[in-house]
Tab-separated table of N, CA, C and O in Angstrom:
chain	number	residue	atom	x	y	z
A	1	MET	N	-15.336	19.261	-24.013
A	1	MET	CA	-14.802	20.352	-24.769
A	1	MET	C	-13.454	20.746	-24.154
A	1	MET	O	-13.379	21.082	-22.986
A	2	PRO	N	-12.379	20.672	-24.920
A	2	PRO	CA	-11.073	21.060	-24.380
A	2	PRO	C	-10.999	22.571	-24.159
A	2	PRO	O	-11.445	23.359	-24.998
A	3	LEU	N	-10.477	22.942	-23.017
A	3	LEU	CA	-10.297	24.362	-22.688
A	3	LEU	C	-8.891	24.562	-22.136
A	3	LEU	O	-8.362	23.682	-21.460
A	4	PRO	N	-8.314	25.713	-22.352
A	4	PRO	CA	-7.054	26.008	-21.676
A	4	PRO	C	-7.305	26.046	-20.166
A	4	PRO	O	-8.385	26.466	-19.720
A	5	SER	N	-6.357	25.627	-19.394
A	5	SER	CA	-6.546	25.602	-17.939
A	5	SER	C	-6.864	26.986	-17.384
A	5	SER	O	-7.540	27.101	-16.361
A	6	THR	N	-6.422	28.021	-18.048
A	6	THR	CA	-6.694	29.388	-17.590
A	6	THR	C	-8.154	29.796	-17.754
A	6	THR	O	-8.585	30.797	-17.186
A	7	GLU	N	-8.929	29.016	-18.526
A	7	GLU	CA	-10.333	29.365	-18.767
A	7	GLU	C	-11.325	28.467	-18.034
A	7	GLU	O	-12.529	28.702	-18.090
A	8	ILE	N	-10.832	27.460	-17.337
A	8	ILE	CA	-11.744	26.505	-16.683
A	8	ILE	C	-12.573	27.174	-15.595
A	8	ILE	O	-13.784	26.977	-15.513
A	9	SER	N	-11.956	27.971	-14.762
A	9	SER	CA	-12.691	28.625	-13.679
A	9	SER	C	-13.811	29.503	-14.221
A	9	SER	O	-14.950	29.454	-13.743
A	10	THR	N	-13.506	30.286	-15.229
A	10	THR	CA	-14.525	31.146	-15.849
A	10	THR	C	-15.621	30.301	-16.484
A	10	THR	O	-16.811	30.630	-16.370
A	11	ALA	N	-15.249	29.229	-17.139
A	11	ALA	CA	-16.234	28.357	-17.778
A	11	ALA	C	-17.169	27.734	-16.748
A	11	ALA	O	-18.368	27.585	-17.002
A	12	LEU	N	-16.648	27.390	-15.567
A	12	LEU	CA	-17.503	26.872	-14.495
A	12	LEU	C	-18.449	27.958	-13.980
A	12	LEU	O	-19.626	27.702	-13.739
A	13	GLN	N	-17.947	29.163	-13.833
A	13	GLN	CA	-18.763	30.268	-13.316
A	13	GLN	C	-19.891	30.635	-14.265
A	13	GLN	O	-21.002	30.950	-13.829
A	14	THR	N	-19.625	30.616	-15.559
A	14	THR	CA	-20.619	31.056	-16.543
A	14	THR	C	-21.538	29.939	-17.009
A	14	THR	O	-22.488	30.192	-17.734
A	15	GLY	N	-21.233	28.702	-16.634
A	15	GLY	CA	-22.051	27.583	-17.066
A	15	GLY	C	-21.648	27.023	-18.424
A	15	GLY	O	-22.329	26.157	-18.955
A	16	LEU	N	-20.546	27.508	-18.985
A	16	LEU	CA	-20.064	26.962	-20.247
A	16	LEU	C	-19.761	25.472	-20.096
A	16	LEU	O	-20.033	24.689	-20.987
A	17	VAL	N	-19.232	25.096	-18.947
A	17	VAL	CA	-19.043	23.680	-18.623
A	17	VAL	C	-19.704	23.408	-17.282
A	17	VAL	O	-19.766	24.285	-16.411
A	18	GLU	N	-20.226	22.228	-17.129
A	18	GLU	CA	-20.896	21.849	-15.890
A	18	GLU	C	-20.131	20.792	-15.121
A	18	GLU	O	-20.468	20.498	-13.979
A	19	ALA	N	-19.129	20.211	-15.753
A	19	ALA	CA	-18.378	19.150	-15.091
A	19	ALA	C	-16.951	19.141	-15.610
A	19	ALA	O	-16.686	19.563	-16.733
A	20	LEU	N	-16.065	18.670	-14.772
A	20	LEU	CA	-14.688	18.478	-15.190
A	20	LEU	C	-14.088	17.383	-14.334
A	20	LEU	O	-14.542	17.133	-13.224
A	21	GLY	N	-13.112	16.739	-14.884
A	21	GLY	CA	-12.386	15.727	-14.135
A	21	GLY	C	-11.068	16.312	-13.684
A	21	GLY	O	-10.282	16.781	-14.507
A	22	ALA	N	-10.848	16.333	-12.387
A	22	ALA	CA	-9.602	16.870	-11.858
A	22	ALA	C	-9.318	16.238	-10.500
A	22	ALA	O	-10.237	16.056	-9.710
A	23	PRO	N	-8.071	15.931	-10.237
A	23	PRO	CA	-7.717	15.413	-8.915
A	23	PRO	C	-7.955	16.480	-7.838
A	23	PRO	O	-7.923	17.684	-8.133
A	24	PRO	N	-8.200	16.066	-6.601
A	24	PRO	CA	-8.503	17.014	-5.532
A	24	PRO	C	-7.475	18.137	-5.379
A	24	PRO	O	-7.845	19.297	-5.218
A	25	GLN	N	-6.199	17.801	-5.432
A	25	GLN	CA	-5.221	18.864	-5.217
A	25	GLN	C	-5.235	19.895	-6.339
A	25	GLN	O	-4.955	21.063	-6.110
A	26	VAL	N	-5.607	19.490	-7.538
A	26	VAL	CA	-5.720	20.451	-8.652
A	26	VAL	C	-6.902	21.384	-8.405
A	26	VAL	O	-6.806	22.592	-8.632
A	27	THR	N	-8.019	20.845	-7.929
A	27	THR	CA	-9.188	21.698	-7.675
A	27	THR	C	-8.919	22.698	-6.564
A	27	THR	O	-9.432	23.809	-6.598
A	28	VAL	N	-8.091	22.313	-5.607
A	28	VAL	CA	-7.745	23.241	-4.522
A	28	VAL	C	-6.779	24.301	-5.023
A	28	VAL	O	-7.003	25.503	-4.842
A	29	ILE	N	-5.716	23.880	-5.658
A	29	ILE	CA	-4.700	24.823	-6.137
A	29	ILE	C	-5.302	25.815	-7.131
A	29	ILE	O	-5.008	27.006	-7.088
A	30	SER	N	-6.162	25.322	-8.009
A	30	SER	CA	-6.754	26.178	-9.042
A	30	SER	C	-8.037	26.861	-8.588
A	30	SER	O	-8.609	27.641	-9.334
A	31	GLN	N	-8.510	26.521	-7.403
A	31	GLN	CA	-9.727	27.099	-6.836
A	31	GLN	C	-10.982	26.737	-7.622
A	31	GLN	O	-11.994	27.436	-7.546
A	32	TYR	N	-10.936	25.643	-8.378
A	32	TYR	CA	-12.119	25.204	-9.126
A	32	TYR	C	-13.262	24.854	-8.188
A	32	TYR	O	-14.426	25.012	-8.528
A	33	PHE	N	-12.931	24.365	-7.010
A	33	PHE	CA	-13.969	23.938	-6.074
A	33	PHE	C	-14.909	25.077	-5.688
A	33	PHE	O	-16.041	24.842	-5.285
A	34	ASN	N	-14.448	26.308	-5.812
A	34	ASN	CA	-15.311	27.454	-5.492
A	34	ASN	C	-16.496	27.576	-6.442
A	34	ASN	O	-17.508	28.190	-6.106
A	35	HIS	N	-16.358	27.034	-7.625
A	35	HIS	CA	-17.392	27.199	-8.653
A	35	HIS	C	-18.073	25.892	-9.044
A	35	HIS	O	-19.017	25.919	-9.819
A	36	ALA	N	-17.597	24.783	-8.524
A	36	ALA	CA	-18.213	23.500	-8.840
A	36	ALA	C	-19.305	23.216	-7.806
A	36	ALA	O	-19.084	23.363	-6.605
A	37	LYS	N	-20.474	22.845	-8.279
A	37	LYS	CA	-21.586	22.612	-7.356
A	37	LYS	C	-21.473	21.283	-6.625
A	37	LYS	O	-21.911	21.154	-5.497
A	38	TYR	N	-20.914	20.279	-7.280
A	38	TYR	CA	-20.876	18.949	-6.703
A	38	TYR	C	-19.495	18.334	-6.876
A	38	TYR	O	-18.775	18.648	-7.814
A	39	MET	N	-19.169	17.435	-5.964
A	39	MET	CA	-17.933	16.669	-6.073
A	39	MET	C	-18.250	15.221	-5.736
A	39	MET	O	-19.183	14.944	-4.981
A	40	THR	N	-17.484	14.315	-6.291
A	40	THR	CA	-17.644	12.907	-5.940
A	40	THR	C	-16.515	12.517	-5.006
A	40	THR	O	-15.522	13.237	-4.860
A	41	ASP	N	-16.669	11.364	-4.385
A	41	ASP	CA	-15.596	10.876	-3.525
A	41	ASP	C	-14.746	9.823	-4.254
A	41	ASP	O	-14.118	8.980	-3.645
A	42	PHE	N	-14.758	9.925	-5.569
A	42	PHE	CA	-13.940	9.030	-6.378
A	42	PHE	C	-12.488	9.203	-5.971
A	42	PHE	O	-11.977	10.321	-5.918
A	43	ARG	N	-11.834	8.105	-5.665
A	43	ARG	CA	-10.450	8.168	-5.189
A	43	ARG	C	-9.503	8.346	-6.373
A	43	ARG	O	-9.067	7.390	-6.989
A	44	TRP	N	-9.175	9.594	-6.642
A	44	TRP	CA	-8.328	9.914	-7.776
A	44	TRP	C	-7.220	10.819	-7.281
A	44	TRP	O	-7.470	11.848	-6.667
A	45	GLN	N	-6.033	10.442	-7.532
A	45	GLN	CA	-4.891	11.205	-7.067
A	45	GLN	C	-3.773	11.101	-8.087
A	45	GLN	O	-3.563	10.036	-8.671
A	46	LEU	N	-3.088	12.170	-8.318
A	46	LEU	CA	-1.923	12.104	-9.182
A	46	LEU	C	-0.840	11.326	-8.452
A	46	LEU	O	-0.509	11.635	-7.318
A	47	LEU	N	-0.356	10.323	-9.100
A	47	LEU	CA	0.692	9.519	-8.505
A	47	LEU	C	1.654	9.144	-9.608
A	47	LEU	O	1.310	8.379	-10.506
A	48	GLN	N	2.786	9.728	-9.552
A	48	GLN	CA	3.784	9.417	-10.546
A	48	GLN	C	5.028	8.942	-9.819
A	48	GLN	O	5.432	9.516	-8.815
A	49	GLY	N	5.605	7.908	-10.347
A	49	GLY	CA	6.816	7.415	-9.726
A	49	GLY	C	7.416	6.305	-10.552
A	49	GLY	O	6.756	5.699	-11.386
A	50	ALA	N	8.648	6.070	-10.306
A	50	ALA	CA	9.343	5.027	-11.035
A	50	ALA	C	10.617	4.670	-10.290
A	50	ALA	O	11.175	5.479	-9.561
A	51	THR	N	11.034	3.450	-10.487
A	51	THR	CA	12.339	3.023	-10.039
A	51	THR	C	13.119	2.729	-11.303
A	51	THR	O	12.743	1.854	-12.078
A	52	ILE	N	14.143	3.490	-11.498
A	52	ILE	CA	14.923	3.354	-12.730
A	52	ILE	C	16.366	3.045	-12.369
A	52	ILE	O	16.962	3.734	-11.528
A	53	ILE	N	16.870	2.014	-12.969
A	53	ILE	CA	18.282	1.706	-12.797
A	53	ILE	C	18.889	1.444	-14.168
A	53	ILE	O	18.191	1.059	-15.111
A	54	THR	N	20.161	1.642	-14.263
A	54	THR	CA	20.827	1.408	-15.535
A	54	THR	C	20.975	-0.095	-15.768
A	54	THR	O	20.908	-0.902	-14.829
A	55	LYS	N	21.144	-0.456	-17.000
A	55	LYS	CA	21.348	-1.862	-17.342
A	55	LYS	C	22.586	-2.401	-16.631
A	55	LYS	O	22.575	-3.529	-16.120
A	56	ALA	N	23.624	-1.585	-16.557
A	56	ALA	CA	24.852	-2.018	-15.880
A	56	ALA	C	24.591	-2.320	-14.405
A	56	ALA	O	25.085	-3.319	-13.870
A	57	MET	N	23.789	-1.477	-13.743
A	57	MET	CA	23.476	-1.721	-12.329
A	57	MET	C	22.602	-2.957	-12.176
A	57	MET	O	22.801	-3.763	-11.265
A	58	TRP	N	21.615	-3.118	-13.064
A	58	TRP	CA	20.750	-4.302	-13.019
A	58	TRP	C	21.588	-5.571	-13.142
A	58	TRP	O	21.361	-6.540	-12.442
A	59	GLU	N	22.549	-5.539	-14.012
A	59	GLU	CA	23.391	-6.718	-14.226
A	59	GLU	C	24.342	-6.975	-13.068
A	59	GLU	O	24.846	-8.089	-12.929
A	60	ARG	N	24.545	-5.998	-12.197
A	60	ARG	CA	25.356	-6.222	-10.989
A	60	ARG	C	24.567	-6.971	-9.919
A	60	ARG	O	25.146	-7.535	-9.000
A	61	ILE	N	23.237	-6.943	-10.029
A	61	ILE	CA	22.395	-7.714	-9.104
A	61	ILE	C	22.524	-9.178	-9.492
A	61	ILE	O	22.401	-9.526	-10.668
A	62	PRO	N	22.765	-10.054	-8.525
A	62	PRO	CA	22.897	-11.477	-8.861
A	62	PRO	C	21.691	-11.975	-9.664
A	62	PRO	O	20.538	-11.676	-9.341
A	63	ALA	N	21.972	-12.708	-10.720
A	63	ALA	CA	20.926	-13.169	-11.646
A	63	ALA	C	19.826	-13.947	-10.938
A	63	ALA	O	18.663	-13.865	-11.328
A	64	ASP	N	20.159	-14.688	-9.889
A	64	ASP	CA	19.138	-15.482	-9.197
A	64	ASP	C	18.185	-14.619	-8.372
A	64	ASP	O	17.102	-15.066	-7.998
A	65	LEU	N	18.554	-13.355	-8.088
A	65	LEU	CA	17.682	-12.453	-7.327
A	65	LEU	C	16.766	-11.617	-8.211
A	65	LEU	O	15.731	-11.125	-7.766
A	66	ARG	N	17.119	-11.440	-9.455
A	66	ARG	CA	16.350	-10.568	-10.344
A	66	ARG	C	14.893	-10.986	-10.499
A	66	ARG	O	14.000	-10.135	-10.430
A	67	PRO	N	14.600	-12.293	-10.712
A	67	PRO	CA	13.178	-12.675	-10.848
A	67	PRO	C	12.355	-12.327	-9.610
A	67	PRO	O	11.212	-11.877	-9.726
A	68	ALA	N	12.926	-12.488	-8.415
A	68	ALA	CA	12.191	-12.162	-7.183
A	68	ALA	C	11.946	-10.658	-7.089
A	68	ALA	O	10.857	-10.225	-6.678
A	69	LEU	N	12.913	-9.847	-7.480
A	69	LEU	CA	12.732	-8.395	-7.459
A	69	LEU	C	11.632	-7.972	-8.425
A	69	LEU	O	10.788	-7.131	-8.093
A	70	LEU	N	11.641	-8.539	-9.607
A	70	LEU	CA	10.594	-8.214	-10.587
A	70	LEU	C	9.223	-8.640	-10.086
A	70	LEU	O	8.242	-7.904	-10.228
A	71	LYS	N	9.156	-9.814	-9.468
A	71	LYS	CA	7.873	-10.327	-8.967
A	71	LYS	C	7.312	-9.408	-7.883
A	71	LYS	O	6.126	-9.055	-7.901
A	72	VAL	N	8.141	-8.991	-6.948
A	72	VAL	CA	7.688	-8.102	-5.871
A	72	VAL	C	7.213	-6.773	-6.439
A	72	VAL	O	6.180	-6.241	-6.030
A	73	ALA	N	7.957	-6.226	-7.397
A	73	ALA	CA	7.563	-4.948	-8.007
A	73	ALA	C	6.219	-5.084	-8.724
A	73	ALA	O	5.356	-4.212	-8.606
A	74	GLN	N	6.003	-6.168	-9.432
A	74	GLN	CA	4.738	-6.377	-10.138
A	74	GLN	C	3.584	-6.571	-9.159
A	74	GLN	O	2.497	-6.028	-9.350
A	75	GLU	N	3.818	-7.337	-8.093
A	75	GLU	CA	2.766	-7.557	-7.103
A	75	GLU	C	2.384	-6.261	-6.392
A	75	GLU	O	1.209	-5.978	-6.184
A	76	ASP	N	3.393	-5.471	-6.009
A	76	ASP	CA	3.095	-4.196	-5.343
A	76	ASP	C	2.377	-3.235	-6.288
A	76	ASP	O	1.484	-2.499	-5.864
A	77	GLY	N	2.752	-3.234	-7.561
A	77	GLY	CA	2.063	-2.394	-8.532
A	77	GLY	C	0.605	-2.796	-8.679
A	77	GLY	O	-0.285	-1.944	-8.717
A	78	ALA	N	0.356	-4.101	-8.739
A	78	ALA	CA	-1.023	-4.588	-8.857
A	78	ALA	C	-1.820	-4.257	-7.594
A	78	ALA	O	-2.987	-3.867	-7.663
A	79	ARG	N	-1.201	-4.391	-6.421
A	79	ARG	CA	-1.879	-4.081	-5.159
A	79	ARG	C	-2.209	-2.593	-5.082
A	79	ARG	O	-3.315	-2.219	-4.684
A	80	LEU	N	-1.277	-1.752	-5.487
A	80	LEU	CA	-1.540	-0.311	-5.486
A	80	LEU	C	-2.687	0.031	-6.430
A	80	LEU	O	-3.578	0.799	-6.092
A	81	GLN	N	-2.681	-0.560	-7.614
A	81	GLN	CA	-3.755	-0.306	-8.571
A	81	GLN	C	-5.099	-0.723	-7.991
A	81	GLN	O	-6.093	0.001	-8.105
A	82	LYS	N	-5.146	-1.865	-7.324
A	82	LYS	CA	-6.395	-2.330	-6.707
A	82	LYS	C	-6.838	-1.370	-5.602
A	82	LYS	O	-8.008	-1.019	-5.506
A	83	ASP	N	-5.893	-0.936	-4.761
A	83	ASP	CA	-6.233	-0.011	-3.678
A	83	ASP	C	-6.800	1.297	-4.212
A	83	ASP	O	-7.762	1.836	-3.674
A	84	VAL	N	-6.216	1.805	-5.255
A	84	VAL	CA	-6.662	3.072	-5.828
A	84	VAL	C	-8.058	2.929	-6.413
A	84	VAL	O	-8.879	3.837	-6.331
A	85	ARG	N	-8.359	1.782	-6.984
A	85	ARG	CA	-9.657	1.574	-7.628
A	85	ARG	C	-10.742	1.093	-6.685
A	85	ARG	O	-11.904	1.029	-7.068
A	86	THR	N	-10.401	0.771	-5.443
A	86	THR	CA	-11.387	0.291	-4.474
A	86	THR	C	-12.146	1.481	-3.910
A	86	THR	O	-11.533	2.422	-3.403
A	87	PRO	N	-13.484	1.480	-3.990
A	87	PRO	CA	-14.257	2.636	-3.539
A	87	PRO	C	-14.204	2.863	-2.033
A	87	PRO	O	-14.369	3.975	-1.580
A	88	SER	N	-13.965	1.832	-1.229
A	88	SER	CA	-13.930	2.038	0.222
A	88	SER	C	-12.616	2.666	0.631
A	88	SER	O	-11.604	2.573	-0.058
A	89	ARG	N	-12.649	3.333	1.767
A	89	ARG	CA	-11.429	3.975	2.280
A	89	ARG	C	-10.518	2.912	2.867
A	89	ARG	O	-10.943	1.848	3.272
A	90	GLY	N	-9.258	3.223	2.921
A	90	GLY	CA	-8.293	2.272	3.465
A	90	GLY	C	-7.611	1.518	2.348
A	90	GLY	O	-7.792	1.798	1.183
A	91	THR	N	-6.822	0.558	2.730
A	91	THR	CA	-6.078	-0.215	1.741
A	91	THR	C	-6.359	-1.683	1.906
A	91	THR	O	-6.890	-2.128	2.907
A	92	SER	N	-5.969	-2.447	0.923
A	92	SER	CA	-6.150	-3.889	0.995
A	92	SER	C	-4.931	-4.573	1.598
A	92	SER	O	-4.887	-5.774	1.722
A	93	ARG	N	-3.949	-3.796	1.971
A	93	ARG	CA	-2.747	-4.367	2.569
A	93	ARG	C	-3.049	-4.804	3.976
A	93	ARG	O	-3.787	-4.156	4.693
A	94	PRO	N	-2.442	-5.901	4.399
A	94	PRO	CA	-2.638	-6.353	5.790
A	94	PRO	C	-2.033	-5.418	6.797
A	94	PRO	O	-1.208	-4.627	6.528
C-alpha cells in the first residue's frame, strides 16, 4: 500500500503496515527502526553514481583506448553488482 513518507512511522506504530522496504540509512534518518519489530541483514544501500563525459571529450581519448575503458567500466559494474547481491559480508575483489 503506497503511503506518503510522512505517514510511514505512524502506520508502523498503529499496525496499518507491518513491513516496509527501506535502506538502513533511511530507517535511521526517519526513525522507522523505532517502530519496526524486525530487520533483515539484506545488503541494501542507496548507491547512485555515474561517470559522464561529453562526446567531444570522449572523442579526444585515443580511439584504440576507448574499448579498454569501456571493458573496465563494464567489468567493475558487474563486480559491484555481484558484491551487492552476495549475502556474505565482504567483497569478491581480491
